[in-house]
PDB file of N, CA, C and O in Angstrom:
ATOM      1  N   GLY A 178     -29.615  -6.055   5.049  1.00 52.00           N
ATOM      2  CA  GLY A 178     -29.365  -5.426   6.338  1.00 52.00           C
ATOM      3  C   GLY A 178     -28.092  -5.950   6.973  1.00 52.00           C
ATOM      4  O   GLY A 178     -27.366  -6.755   6.382  1.00 52.00           O
ATOM      5  N   GLY A 179     -27.806  -5.471   8.174  1.00 53.00           N
ATOM      6  CA  GLY A 179     -26.636  -5.949   8.905  1.00 53.00           C
ATOM      7  C   GLY A 179     -25.305  -5.551   8.292  1.00 53.00           C
ATOM      8  O   GLY A 179     -24.303  -6.183   8.550  1.00 53.00           O
ATOM      9  N   GLU A 180     -25.319  -4.543   7.455  1.00 56.00           N
ATOM     10  CA  GLU A 180     -24.052  -4.115   6.857  1.00 56.00           C
ATOM     11  C   GLU A 180     -23.175  -3.454   7.910  1.00 56.00           C
ATOM     12  O   GLU A 180     -23.626  -2.594   8.672  1.00 56.00           O
ATOM     13  N   ASN A 181     -21.925  -3.842   7.922  1.00 56.00           N
ATOM     14  CA  ASN A 181     -20.966  -3.218   8.827  1.00 56.00           C
ATOM     15  C   ASN A 181     -20.482  -1.922   8.185  1.00 56.00           C
ATOM     16  O   ASN A 181     -19.924  -1.950   7.091  1.00 56.00           O
ATOM     17  N   PRO A 182     -20.706  -0.766   8.838  1.00 55.00           N
ATOM     18  CA  PRO A 182     -20.285   0.506   8.234  1.00 55.00           C
ATOM     19  C   PRO A 182     -18.758   0.605   8.048  1.00 55.00           C
ATOM     20  O   PRO A 182     -18.290   1.366   7.231  1.00 55.00           O
ATOM     21  N   CYS A 183     -18.010  -0.206   8.819  1.00 56.00           N
ATOM     22  CA  CYS A 183     -16.546  -0.165   8.679  1.00 56.00           C
ATOM     23  C   CYS A 183     -16.069  -1.131   7.610  1.00 56.00           C
ATOM     24  O   CYS A 183     -14.876  -1.296   7.414  1.00 56.00           O
ATOM     25  N   GLU A 184     -16.984  -1.814   6.977  1.00 60.00           N
ATOM     26  CA  GLU A 184     -16.639  -2.817   5.979  1.00 60.00           C
ATOM     27  C   GLU A 184     -15.697  -2.234   4.934  1.00 60.00           C
ATOM     28  O   GLU A 184     -15.968  -1.198   4.348  1.00 60.00           O
ATOM     29  N   GLY A 185     -14.594  -2.918   4.710  1.00 68.00           N
ATOM     30  CA  GLY A 185     -13.698  -2.510   3.640  1.00 68.00           C
ATOM     31  C   GLY A 185     -12.902  -1.262   3.918  1.00 68.00           C
ATOM     32  O   GLY A 185     -12.430  -0.617   2.996  1.00 68.00           O
ATOM     33  N   GLN A 186     -12.744  -0.905   5.194  1.00 82.00           N
ATOM     34  CA  GLN A 186     -11.949   0.278   5.478  1.00 82.00           C
ATOM     35  C   GLN A 186     -10.484  -0.087   5.581  1.00 82.00           C
ATOM     36  O   GLN A 186     -10.128  -1.171   6.025  1.00 82.00           O
ATOM     37  N   LEU A 187      -9.651   0.854   5.176  1.00 88.00           N
ATOM     38  CA  LEU A 187      -8.223   0.615   5.171  1.00 88.00           C
ATOM     39  C   LEU A 187      -7.514   1.911   5.512  1.00 88.00           C
ATOM     40  O   LEU A 187      -7.831   2.951   4.952  1.00 88.00           O
ATOM     41  N   ALA A 188      -6.579   1.825   6.446  1.00 92.00           N
ATOM     42  CA  ALA A 188      -5.730   2.972   6.754  1.00 92.00           C
ATOM     43  C   ALA A 188      -4.297   2.569   6.455  1.00 92.00           C
ATOM     44  O   ALA A 188      -3.890   1.437   6.725  1.00 92.00           O
ATOM     45  N   ILE A 189      -3.562   3.491   5.858  1.00 94.00           N
ATOM     46  CA  ILE A 189      -2.175   3.233   5.510  1.00 94.00           C
ATOM     47  C   ILE A 189      -1.336   4.364   6.060  1.00 94.00           C
ATOM     48  O   ILE A 189      -1.634   5.526   5.810  1.00 94.00           O
ATOM     49  N   TYR A 190      -0.322   4.039   6.820  1.00 97.00           N
ATOM     50  CA  TYR A 190       0.484   5.078   7.463  1.00 97.00           C
ATOM     51  C   TYR A 190       1.870   4.539   7.742  1.00 97.00           C
ATOM     52  O   TYR A 190       2.063   3.314   7.745  1.00 97.00           O
ATOM     53  N   PRO A 191       2.878   5.344   8.001  1.00 98.00           N
ATOM     54  CA  PRO A 191       2.844   6.799   7.810  1.00 98.00           C
ATOM     55  C   PRO A 191       2.970   7.147   6.328  1.00 98.00           C
ATOM     56  O   PRO A 191       3.474   6.339   5.552  1.00 98.00           O
ATOM     57  N   ASN A 192       2.502   8.316   5.970  1.00 97.00           N
ATOM     58  CA  ASN A 192       2.629   8.772   4.589  1.00 97.00           C
ATOM     59  C   ASN A 192       2.885  10.275   4.637  1.00 97.00           C
ATOM     60  O   ASN A 192       1.985  11.001   4.996  1.00 97.00           O
ATOM     61  N   PRO A 193       4.084  10.752   4.342  1.00 98.00           N
ATOM     62  CA  PRO A 193       5.256  10.080   3.770  1.00 98.00           C
ATOM     63  C   PRO A 193       5.826   8.948   4.650  1.00 98.00           C
ATOM     64  O   PRO A 193       5.746   9.015   5.869  1.00 98.00           O
ATOM     65  N   VAL A 194       6.386   7.939   3.986  1.00 98.00           N
ATOM     66  CA  VAL A 194       6.929   6.773   4.658  1.00 98.00           C
ATOM     67  C   VAL A 194       8.449   6.776   4.550  1.00 98.00           C
ATOM     68  O   VAL A 194       8.997   7.181   3.529  1.00 98.00           O
ATOM     69  N   LYS A 195       9.109   6.359   5.625  1.00 97.00           N
ATOM     70  CA  LYS A 195      10.564   6.219   5.580  1.00 97.00           C
ATOM     71  C   LYS A 195      10.975   4.760   5.395  1.00 97.00           C
ATOM     72  O   LYS A 195      11.697   4.434   4.466  1.00 97.00           O
ATOM     73  N   ASP A 196      10.520   3.906   6.298  1.00 97.00           N
ATOM     74  CA  ASP A 196      10.926   2.501   6.247  1.00 97.00           C
ATOM     75  C   ASP A 196       9.752   1.555   6.006  1.00 97.00           C
ATOM     76  O   ASP A 196       9.614   0.989   4.950  1.00 97.00           O
ATOM     77  N   TYR A 197       8.909   1.434   7.034  1.00 97.00           N
ATOM     78  CA  TYR A 197       7.795   0.495   6.927  1.00 97.00           C
ATOM     79  C   TYR A 197       6.475   1.228   6.739  1.00 97.00           C
ATOM     80  O   TYR A 197       6.187   2.175   7.448  1.00 97.00           O
ATOM     81  N   LEU A 198       5.692   0.734   5.782  1.00 97.00           N
ATOM     82  CA  LEU A 198       4.350   1.238   5.566  1.00 97.00           C
ATOM     83  C   LEU A 198       3.399   0.231   6.202  1.00 97.00           C
ATOM     84  O   LEU A 198       3.474  -0.964   5.922  1.00 97.00           O
ATOM     85  N   VAL A 199       2.522   0.720   7.069  1.00 97.00           N
ATOM     86  CA  VAL A 199       1.629  -0.154   7.823  1.00 97.00           C
ATOM     87  C   VAL A 199       0.230  -0.091   7.218  1.00 97.00           C
ATOM     88  O   VAL A 199      -0.293   0.993   6.941  1.00 97.00           O
ATOM     89  N   PHE A 200      -0.368  -1.253   7.021  1.00 95.00           N
ATOM     90  CA  PHE A 200      -1.736  -1.362   6.523  1.00 95.00           C
ATOM     91  C   PHE A 200      -2.603  -1.778   7.689  1.00 95.00           C
ATOM     92  O   PHE A 200      -2.349  -2.814   8.309  1.00 95.00           O
ATOM     93  N   SER A 201      -3.617  -0.976   8.020  1.00 93.00           N
ATOM     94  CA  SER A 201      -4.493  -1.398   9.102  1.00 93.00           C
ATOM     95  C   SER A 201      -5.932  -1.246   8.666  1.00 93.00           C
ATOM     96  O   SER A 201      -6.265  -0.363   7.878  1.00 93.00           O
ATOM     97  N   GLY A 202      -6.778  -2.113   9.132  1.00 90.00           N
ATOM     98  CA  GLY A 202      -8.162  -2.108   8.719  1.00 90.00           C
ATOM     99  C   GLY A 202      -8.640  -3.532   8.546  1.00 90.00           C
ATOM    100  O   GLY A 202      -7.934  -4.476   8.871  1.00 90.00           O
ATOM    101  N   ASN A 203      -9.840  -3.681   8.021  1.00 87.00           N
ATOM    102  CA  ASN A 203     -10.411  -5.021   7.960  1.00 87.00           C
ATOM    103  C   ASN A 203     -10.498  -5.565   6.537  1.00 87.00           C
ATOM    104  O   ASN A 203     -11.245  -6.482   6.272  1.00 87.00           O
ATOM    105  N   LEU A 204      -9.730  -4.987   5.633  1.00 87.00           N
ATOM    106  CA  LEU A 204      -9.682  -5.531   4.275  1.00 87.00           C
ATOM    107  C   LEU A 204      -8.634  -6.632   4.228  1.00 87.00           C
ATOM    108  O   LEU A 204      -7.544  -6.482   4.772  1.00 87.00           O
ATOM    109  N   LYS A 205      -8.950  -7.706   3.539  1.00 90.00           N
ATOM    110  CA  LYS A 205      -7.937  -8.730   3.294  1.00 90.00           C
ATOM    111  C   LYS A 205      -7.162  -8.319   2.044  1.00 90.00           C
ATOM    112  O   LYS A 205      -7.739  -8.178   0.967  1.00 90.00           O
ATOM    113  N   ILE A 206      -5.877  -8.125   2.194  1.00 93.00           N
ATOM    114  CA  ILE A 206      -5.051  -7.718   1.058  1.00 93.00           C
ATOM    115  C   ILE A 206      -4.370  -8.955   0.489  1.00 93.00           C
ATOM    116  O   ILE A 206      -3.637  -9.651   1.187  1.00 93.00           O
ATOM    117  N   LYS A 207      -4.651  -9.215  -0.790  1.00 93.00           N
ATOM    118  CA  LYS A 207      -4.090 -10.409  -1.417  1.00 93.00           C
ATOM    119  C   LYS A 207      -2.716 -10.106  -1.999  1.00 93.00           C
ATOM    120  O   LYS A 207      -1.812 -10.924  -1.928  1.00 93.00           O
ATOM    121  N   SER A 208      -2.581  -8.934  -2.595  1.00 95.00           N
ATOM    122  CA  SER A 208      -1.274  -8.573  -3.148  1.00 95.00           C
ATOM    123  C   SER A 208      -1.142  -7.063  -3.207  1.00 95.00           C
ATOM    124  O   SER A 208      -2.133  -6.337  -3.211  1.00 95.00           O
ATOM    125  N   VAL A 209       0.116  -6.613  -3.233  1.00 96.00           N
ATOM    126  CA  VAL A 209       0.425  -5.186  -3.306  1.00 96.00           C
ATOM    127  C   VAL A 209       1.444  -5.004  -4.419  1.00 96.00           C
ATOM    128  O   VAL A 209       2.511  -5.612  -4.391  1.00 96.00           O
ATOM    129  N   GLU A 210       1.109  -4.167  -5.387  1.00 97.00           N
ATOM    130  CA  GLU A 210       2.049  -3.847  -6.453  1.00 97.00           C
ATOM    131  C   GLU A 210       2.531  -2.427  -6.268  1.00 97.00           C
ATOM    132  O   GLU A 210       1.744  -1.529  -5.967  1.00 97.00           O
ATOM    133  N   LEU A 211       3.821  -2.241  -6.479  1.00 98.00           N
ATOM    134  CA  LEU A 211       4.417  -0.911  -6.433  1.00 98.00           C
ATOM    135  C   LEU A 211       4.510  -0.398  -7.864  1.00 98.00           C
ATOM    136  O   LEU A 211       5.085  -1.067  -8.731  1.00 98.00           O
ATOM    137  N   ILE A 212       3.946   0.778  -8.094  1.00 98.00           N
ATOM    138  CA  ILE A 212       3.882   1.336  -9.443  1.00 98.00           C
ATOM    139  C   ILE A 212       4.469   2.735  -9.420  1.00 98.00           C
ATOM    140  O   ILE A 212       4.212   3.514  -8.492  1.00 98.00           O
ATOM    141  N   SER A 213       5.272   3.040 -10.432  1.00 97.00           N
ATOM    142  CA  SER A 213       5.860   4.382 -10.503  1.00 97.00           C
ATOM    143  C   SER A 213       4.779   5.372 -10.894  1.00 97.00           C
ATOM    144  O   SER A 213       3.716   4.996 -11.379  1.00 97.00           O
ATOM    145  N   TYR A 214       5.063   6.663 -10.689  1.00 94.00           N
ATOM    146  CA  TYR A 214       4.065   7.677 -11.016  1.00 94.00           C
ATOM    147  C   TYR A 214       3.771   7.719 -12.504  1.00 94.00           C
ATOM    148  O   TYR A 214       2.730   8.197 -12.915  1.00 94.00           O
ATOM    149  N   SER A 215       4.690   7.198 -13.310  1.00 95.00           N
ATOM    150  CA  SER A 215       4.425   7.167 -14.756  1.00 95.00           C
ATOM    151  C   SER A 215       3.642   5.918 -15.147  1.00 95.00           C
ATOM    152  O   SER A 215       3.379   5.696 -16.317  1.00 95.00           O
ATOM    153  N   GLY A 216       3.284   5.105 -14.161  1.00 95.00           N
ATOM    154  CA  GLY A 216       2.408   3.973 -14.435  1.00 95.00           C
ATOM    155  C   GLY A 216       3.126   2.664 -14.703  1.00 95.00           C
ATOM    156  O   GLY A 216       2.504   1.677 -15.092  1.00 95.00           O
ATOM    157  N   GLN A 217       4.433   2.617 -14.470  1.00 97.00           N
ATOM    158  CA  GLN A 217       5.202   1.405 -14.732  1.00 97.00           C
ATOM    159  C   GLN A 217       5.234   0.537 -13.473  1.00 97.00           C
ATOM    160  O   GLN A 217       5.513   1.028 -12.372  1.00 97.00           O
ATOM    161  N   LYS A 218       4.961  -0.754 -13.646  1.00 97.00           N
ATOM    162  CA  LYS A 218       5.005  -1.651 -12.493  1.00 97.00           C
ATOM    163  C   LYS A 218       6.454  -1.880 -12.079  1.00 97.00           C
ATOM    164  O   LYS A 218       7.290  -2.258 -12.890  1.00 97.00           O
ATOM    165  N   LEU A 219       6.759  -1.608 -10.814  1.00 97.00           N
ATOM    166  CA  LEU A 219       8.123  -1.747 -10.324  1.00 97.00           C
ATOM    167  C   LEU A 219       8.342  -3.089  -9.653  1.00 97.00           C
ATOM    168  O   LEU A 219       9.334  -3.758  -9.902  1.00 97.00           O
ATOM    169  N   SER A 220       7.431  -3.477  -8.781  1.00 96.00           N
ATOM    170  CA  SER A 220       7.593  -4.766  -8.106  1.00 96.00           C
ATOM    171  C   SER A 220       6.341  -5.159  -7.362  1.00 96.00           C
ATOM    172  O   SER A 220       5.431  -4.363  -7.169  1.00 96.00           O
ATOM    173  N   GLU A 221       6.317  -6.434  -6.962  1.00 97.00           N
ATOM    174  CA  GLU A 221       5.306  -6.924  -6.020  1.00 97.00           C
ATOM    175  C   GLU A 221       5.907  -6.707  -4.645  1.00 97.00           C
ATOM    176  O   GLU A 221       7.089  -6.993  -4.423  1.00 97.00           O
ATOM    177  N   LEU A 222       5.120  -6.214  -3.720  1.00 96.00           N
ATOM    178  CA  LEU A 222       5.618  -6.036  -2.358  1.00 96.00           C
ATOM    179  C   LEU A 222       5.141  -7.179  -1.480  1.00 96.00           C
ATOM    180  O   LEU A 222       4.040  -7.682  -1.660  1.00 96.00           O
ATOM    181  N   ILE A 223       6.005  -7.576  -0.577  1.00 93.00           N
ATOM    182  CA  ILE A 223       5.657  -8.650   0.356  1.00 93.00           C
ATOM    183  C   ILE A 223       5.042  -8.019   1.609  1.00 93.00           C
ATOM    184  O   ILE A 223       5.674  -7.174   2.243  1.00 93.00           O
ATOM    185  N   LEU A 224       3.847  -8.427   1.925  1.00 93.00           N
ATOM    186  CA  LEU A 224       3.153  -7.921   3.104  1.00 93.00           C
ATOM    187  C   LEU A 224       3.409  -8.887   4.257  1.00 93.00           C
ATOM    188  O   LEU A 224       3.036 -10.050   4.181  1.00 93.00           O
ATOM    189  N   THR A 225       4.098  -8.410   5.289  1.00 93.00           N
ATOM    190  CA  THR A 225       4.414  -9.246   6.441  1.00 93.00           C
ATOM    191  C   THR A 225       3.853  -8.594   7.687  1.00 93.00           C
ATOM    192  O   THR A 225       4.218  -7.460   8.002  1.00 93.00           O
ATOM    193  N   ASN A 226       2.981  -9.287   8.388  1.00 92.00           N
ATOM    194  CA  ASN A 226       2.338  -8.744   9.596  1.00 92.00           C
ATOM    195  C   ASN A 226       1.734  -7.368   9.347  1.00 92.00           C
ATOM    196  O   ASN A 226       1.880  -6.465  10.172  1.00 92.00           O
ATOM    197  N   GLY A 227       1.113  -7.198   8.189  1.00 94.00           N
ATOM    198  CA  GLY A 227       0.450  -5.938   7.889  1.00 94.00           C
ATOM    199  C   GLY A 227       1.379  -4.797   7.521  1.00 94.00           C
ATOM    200  O   GLY A 227       0.970  -3.648   7.504  1.00 94.00           O
ATOM    201  N   LYS A 228       2.646  -5.124   7.198  1.00 96.00           N
ATOM    202  CA  LYS A 228       3.612  -4.071   6.865  1.00 96.00           C
ATOM    203  C   LYS A 228       4.361  -4.441   5.594  1.00 96.00           C
ATOM    204  O   LYS A 228       4.581  -5.616   5.315  1.00 96.00           O
ATOM    205  N   VAL A 229       4.767  -3.413   4.840  1.00 96.00           N
ATOM    206  CA  VAL A 229       5.712  -3.629   3.750  1.00 96.00           C
ATOM    207  C   VAL A 229       6.955  -2.785   4.022  1.00 96.00           C
ATOM    208  O   VAL A 229       6.868  -1.682   4.550  1.00 96.00           O
ATOM    209  N   ASN A 230       8.097  -3.338   3.649  1.00 96.00           N
ATOM    210  CA  ASN A 230       9.366  -2.652   3.861  1.00 96.00           C
ATOM    211  C   ASN A 230       9.707  -1.852   2.617  1.00 96.00           C
ATOM    212  O   ASN A 230       9.921  -2.411   1.547  1.00 96.00           O
ATOM    213  N   LEU A 231       9.744  -0.519   2.765  1.00 97.00           N
ATOM    214  CA  LEU A 231      10.062   0.354   1.633  1.00 97.00           C
ATOM    215  C   LEU A 231      11.374   1.089   1.885  1.00 97.00           C
ATOM    216  O   LEU A 231      11.651   2.092   1.238  1.00 97.00           O
ATOM    217  N   SER A 232      12.184   0.585   2.823  1.00 96.00           N
ATOM    218  CA  SER A 232      13.377   1.336   3.226  1.00 96.00           C
ATOM    219  C   SER A 232      14.383   1.513   2.093  1.00 96.00           C
ATOM    220  O   SER A 232      15.124   2.480   2.077  1.00 96.00           O
ATOM    221  N   ASN A 233      14.408   0.575   1.129  1.00 95.00           N
ATOM    222  CA  ASN A 233      15.398   0.720   0.054  1.00 95.00           C
ATOM    223  C   ASN A 233      14.834   1.394  -1.197  1.00 95.00           C
ATOM    224  O   ASN A 233      15.475   1.414  -2.244  1.00 95.00           O
ATOM    225  N   LEU A 234      13.654   1.977  -1.062  1.00 96.00           N
ATOM    226  CA  LEU A 234      13.031   2.678  -2.182  1.00 96.00           C
ATOM    227  C   LEU A 234      13.618   4.083  -2.296  1.00 96.00           C
ATOM    228  O   LEU A 234      13.887   4.724  -1.294  1.00 96.00           O
ATOM    229  N   LYS A 235      13.805   4.540  -3.540  1.00 96.00           N
ATOM    230  CA  LYS A 235      14.251   5.925  -3.735  1.00 96.00           C
ATOM    231  C   LYS A 235      13.153   6.899  -3.324  1.00 96.00           C
ATOM    232  O   LYS A 235      11.971   6.599  -3.433  1.00 96.00           O
ATOM    233  N   LYS A 236      13.561   8.091  -2.900  1.00 97.00           N
ATOM    234  CA  LYS A 236      12.586   9.128  -2.542  1.00 97.00           C
ATOM    235  C   LYS A 236      11.732   9.471  -3.747  1.00 97.00           C
ATOM    236  O   LYS A 236      12.222   9.484  -4.875  1.00 97.00           O
ATOM    237  N   GLY A 237      10.482   9.783  -3.478  1.00 97.00           N
ATOM    238  CA  GLY A 237       9.612  10.199  -4.576  1.00 97.00           C
ATOM    239  C   GLY A 237       8.174   9.776  -4.355  1.00 97.00           C
ATOM    240  O   GLY A 237       7.788   9.357  -3.264  1.00 97.00           O
ATOM    241  N   PHE A 238       7.402   9.906  -5.407  1.00 97.00           N
ATOM    242  CA  PHE A 238       5.979   9.583  -5.377  1.00 97.00           C
ATOM    243  C   PHE A 238       5.757   8.222  -6.019  1.00 97.00           C
ATOM    244  O   PHE A 238       6.337   7.932  -7.066  1.00 97.00           O
ATOM    245  N   TYR A 239       4.894   7.427  -5.411  1.00 98.00           N
ATOM    246  CA  TYR A 239       4.592   6.105  -5.939  1.00 98.00           C
ATOM    247  C   TYR A 239       3.102   5.839  -5.805  1.00 98.00           C
ATOM    248  O   TYR A 239       2.398   6.515  -5.065  1.00 98.00           O
ATOM    249  N   ILE A 240       2.666   4.810  -6.506  1.00 97.00           N
ATOM    250  CA  ILE A 240       1.297   4.353  -6.413  1.00 97.00           C
ATOM    251  C   ILE A 240       1.335   2.901  -5.962  1.00 97.00           C
ATOM    252  O   ILE A 240       2.149   2.119  -6.463  1.00 97.00           O
ATOM    253  N   LEU A 241       0.482   2.565  -5.003  1.00 97.00           N
ATOM    254  CA  LEU A 241       0.334   1.174  -4.605  1.00 97.00           C
ATOM    255  C   LEU A 241      -0.987   0.665  -5.157  1.00 97.00           C
ATOM    256  O   LEU A 241      -2.018   1.317  -5.012  1.00 97.00           O
ATOM    257  N   LYS A 242      -0.933  -0.478  -5.798  1.00 96.00           N
ATOM    258  CA  LYS A 242      -2.142  -1.106  -6.299  1.00 96.00           C
ATOM    259  C   LYS A 242      -2.412  -2.329  -5.430  1.00 96.00           C
ATOM    260  O   LYS A 242      -1.606  -3.255  -5.390  1.00 96.00           O
ATOM    261  N   LEU A 243      -3.515  -2.281  -4.698  1.00 96.00           N
ATOM    262  CA  LEU A 243      -3.851  -3.354  -3.772  1.00 96.00           C
ATOM    263  C   LEU A 243      -4.944  -4.219  -4.364  1.00 96.00           C
ATOM    264  O   LEU A 243      -5.951  -3.707  -4.845  1.00 96.00           O
ATOM    265  N   ASP A 244      -4.727  -5.524  -4.299  1.00 95.00           N
ATOM    266  CA  ASP A 244      -5.777  -6.454  -4.663  1.00 95.00           C
ATOM    267  C   ASP A 244      -6.381  -6.947  -3.351  1.00 95.00           C
ATOM    268  O   ASP A 244      -5.702  -7.613  -2.566  1.00 95.00           O
ATOM    269  N   THR A 245      -7.621  -6.568  -3.081  1.00 92.00           N
ATOM    270  CA  THR A 245      -8.244  -6.919  -1.802  1.00 92.00           C
ATOM    271  C   THR A 245      -9.481  -7.775  -2.042  1.00 92.00           C
ATOM    272  O   THR A 245      -9.924  -7.936  -3.182  1.00 92.00           O
ATOM    273  N   ASP A 246     -10.027  -8.291  -0.946  1.00 89.00           N
ATOM    274  CA  ASP A 246     -11.250  -9.085  -1.072  1.00 89.00           C
ATOM    275  C   ASP A 246     -12.452  -8.237  -1.461  1.00 89.00           C
ATOM    276  O   ASP A 246     -13.518  -8.770  -1.740  1.00 89.00           O
ATOM    277  N   LYS A 247     -12.294  -6.896  -1.492  1.00 89.00           N
ATOM    278  CA  LYS A 247     -13.373  -6.012  -1.935  1.00 89.00           C
ATOM    279  C   LYS A 247     -13.033  -5.354  -3.272  1.00 89.00           C
ATOM    280  O   LYS A 247     -13.586  -4.325  -3.624  1.00 89.00           O
ATOM    281  N   GLY A 248     -12.069  -5.916  -3.993  1.00 92.00           N
ATOM    282  CA  GLY A 248     -11.698  -5.352  -5.280  1.00 92.00           C
ATOM    283  C   GLY A 248     -10.367  -4.607  -5.199  1.00 92.00           C
ATOM    284  O   GLY A 248      -9.681  -4.660  -4.195  1.00 92.00           O
ATOM    285  N   GLU A 249     -10.036  -3.918  -6.291  1.00 95.00           N
ATOM    286  CA  GLU A 249      -8.756  -3.227  -6.346  1.00 95.00           C
ATOM    287  C   GLU A 249      -8.841  -1.828  -5.784  1.00 95.00           C
ATOM    288  O   GLU A 249      -9.835  -1.139  -5.962  1.00 95.00           O
ATOM    289  N   LYS A 250      -7.769  -1.430  -5.088  1.00 93.00           N
ATOM    290  CA  LYS A 250      -7.651  -0.070  -4.599  1.00 93.00           C
ATOM    291  C   LYS A 250      -6.300   0.472  -5.033  1.00 93.00           C
ATOM    292  O   LYS A 250      -5.323  -0.286  -5.056  1.00 93.00           O
ATOM    293  N   THR A 251      -6.241   1.759  -5.358  1.00 95.00           N
ATOM    294  CA  THR A 251      -4.943   2.365  -5.607  1.00 95.00           C
ATOM    295  C   THR A 251      -4.743   3.499  -4.615  1.00 95.00           C
ATOM    296  O   THR A 251      -5.681   4.236  -4.292  1.00 95.00           O
ATOM    297  N   ILE A 252      -3.533   3.585  -4.122  1.00 94.00           N
ATOM    298  CA  ILE A 252      -3.187   4.576  -3.090  1.00 94.00           C
ATOM    299  C   ILE A 252      -1.906   5.273  -3.487  1.00 94.00           C
ATOM    300  O   ILE A 252      -0.958   4.623  -3.942  1.00 94.00           O
ATOM    301  N   LYS A 253      -1.898   6.595  -3.342  1.00 96.00           N
ATOM    302  CA  LYS A 253      -0.676   7.347  -3.628  1.00 96.00           C
ATOM    303  C   LYS A 253       0.142   7.472  -2.337  1.00 96.00           C
ATOM    304  O   LYS A 253      -0.418   7.797  -1.294  1.00 96.00           O
ATOM    305  N   ILE A 254       1.426   7.189  -2.444  1.00 97.00           N
ATOM    306  CA  ILE A 254       2.291   7.347  -1.276  1.00 97.00           C
ATOM    307  C   ILE A 254       3.503   8.180  -1.652  1.00 97.00           C
ATOM    308  O   ILE A 254       3.848   8.326  -2.826  1.00 97.00           O
ATOM    309  N   ILE A 255       4.127   8.740  -0.617  1.00 98.00           N
ATOM    310  CA  ILE A 255       5.360   9.510  -0.783  1.00 98.00           C
ATOM    311  C   ILE A 255       6.445   8.804   0.000  1.00 98.00           C
ATOM    312  O   ILE A 255       6.267   8.485   1.176  1.00 98.00           O
ATOM    313  N   LYS A 256       7.570   8.527  -0.669  1.00 98.00           N
ATOM    314  CA  LYS A 256       8.708   7.958   0.026  1.00 98.00           C
ATOM    315  C   LYS A 256       9.635   9.083   0.402  1.00 98.00           C
ATOM    316  O   LYS A 256      10.045   9.869  -0.430  1.00 98.00           O
ATOM    317  N   ASP A 257       9.955   9.180   1.682  1.00 96.00           N
ATOM    318  CA  ASP A 257      10.781  10.248   2.215  1.00 96.00           C
ATOM    319  C   ASP A 257      12.224   9.808   2.265  1.00 96.00           C
ATOM    320  O   ASP A 257      12.506   8.715   2.721  1.00 96.00           O
TER     321      ASP A 257
END
């Protein structure tokens, strides 16, 4: 009992993103990997104050792989 219905929720915005992608919610994010749509790992992203800077990313579609305290999540994002 006592389960929090908001447990493990995560919102990521804006999407499409121009500069900063904001992570909000109650998941602890340990790491964020940027992956190309073809599945190639591009880089580890630095999460600072709940944000990652994607301003120097080329336009296109990407996948973020998040390692959280509730397991792995993958999210599709669009860079504008």
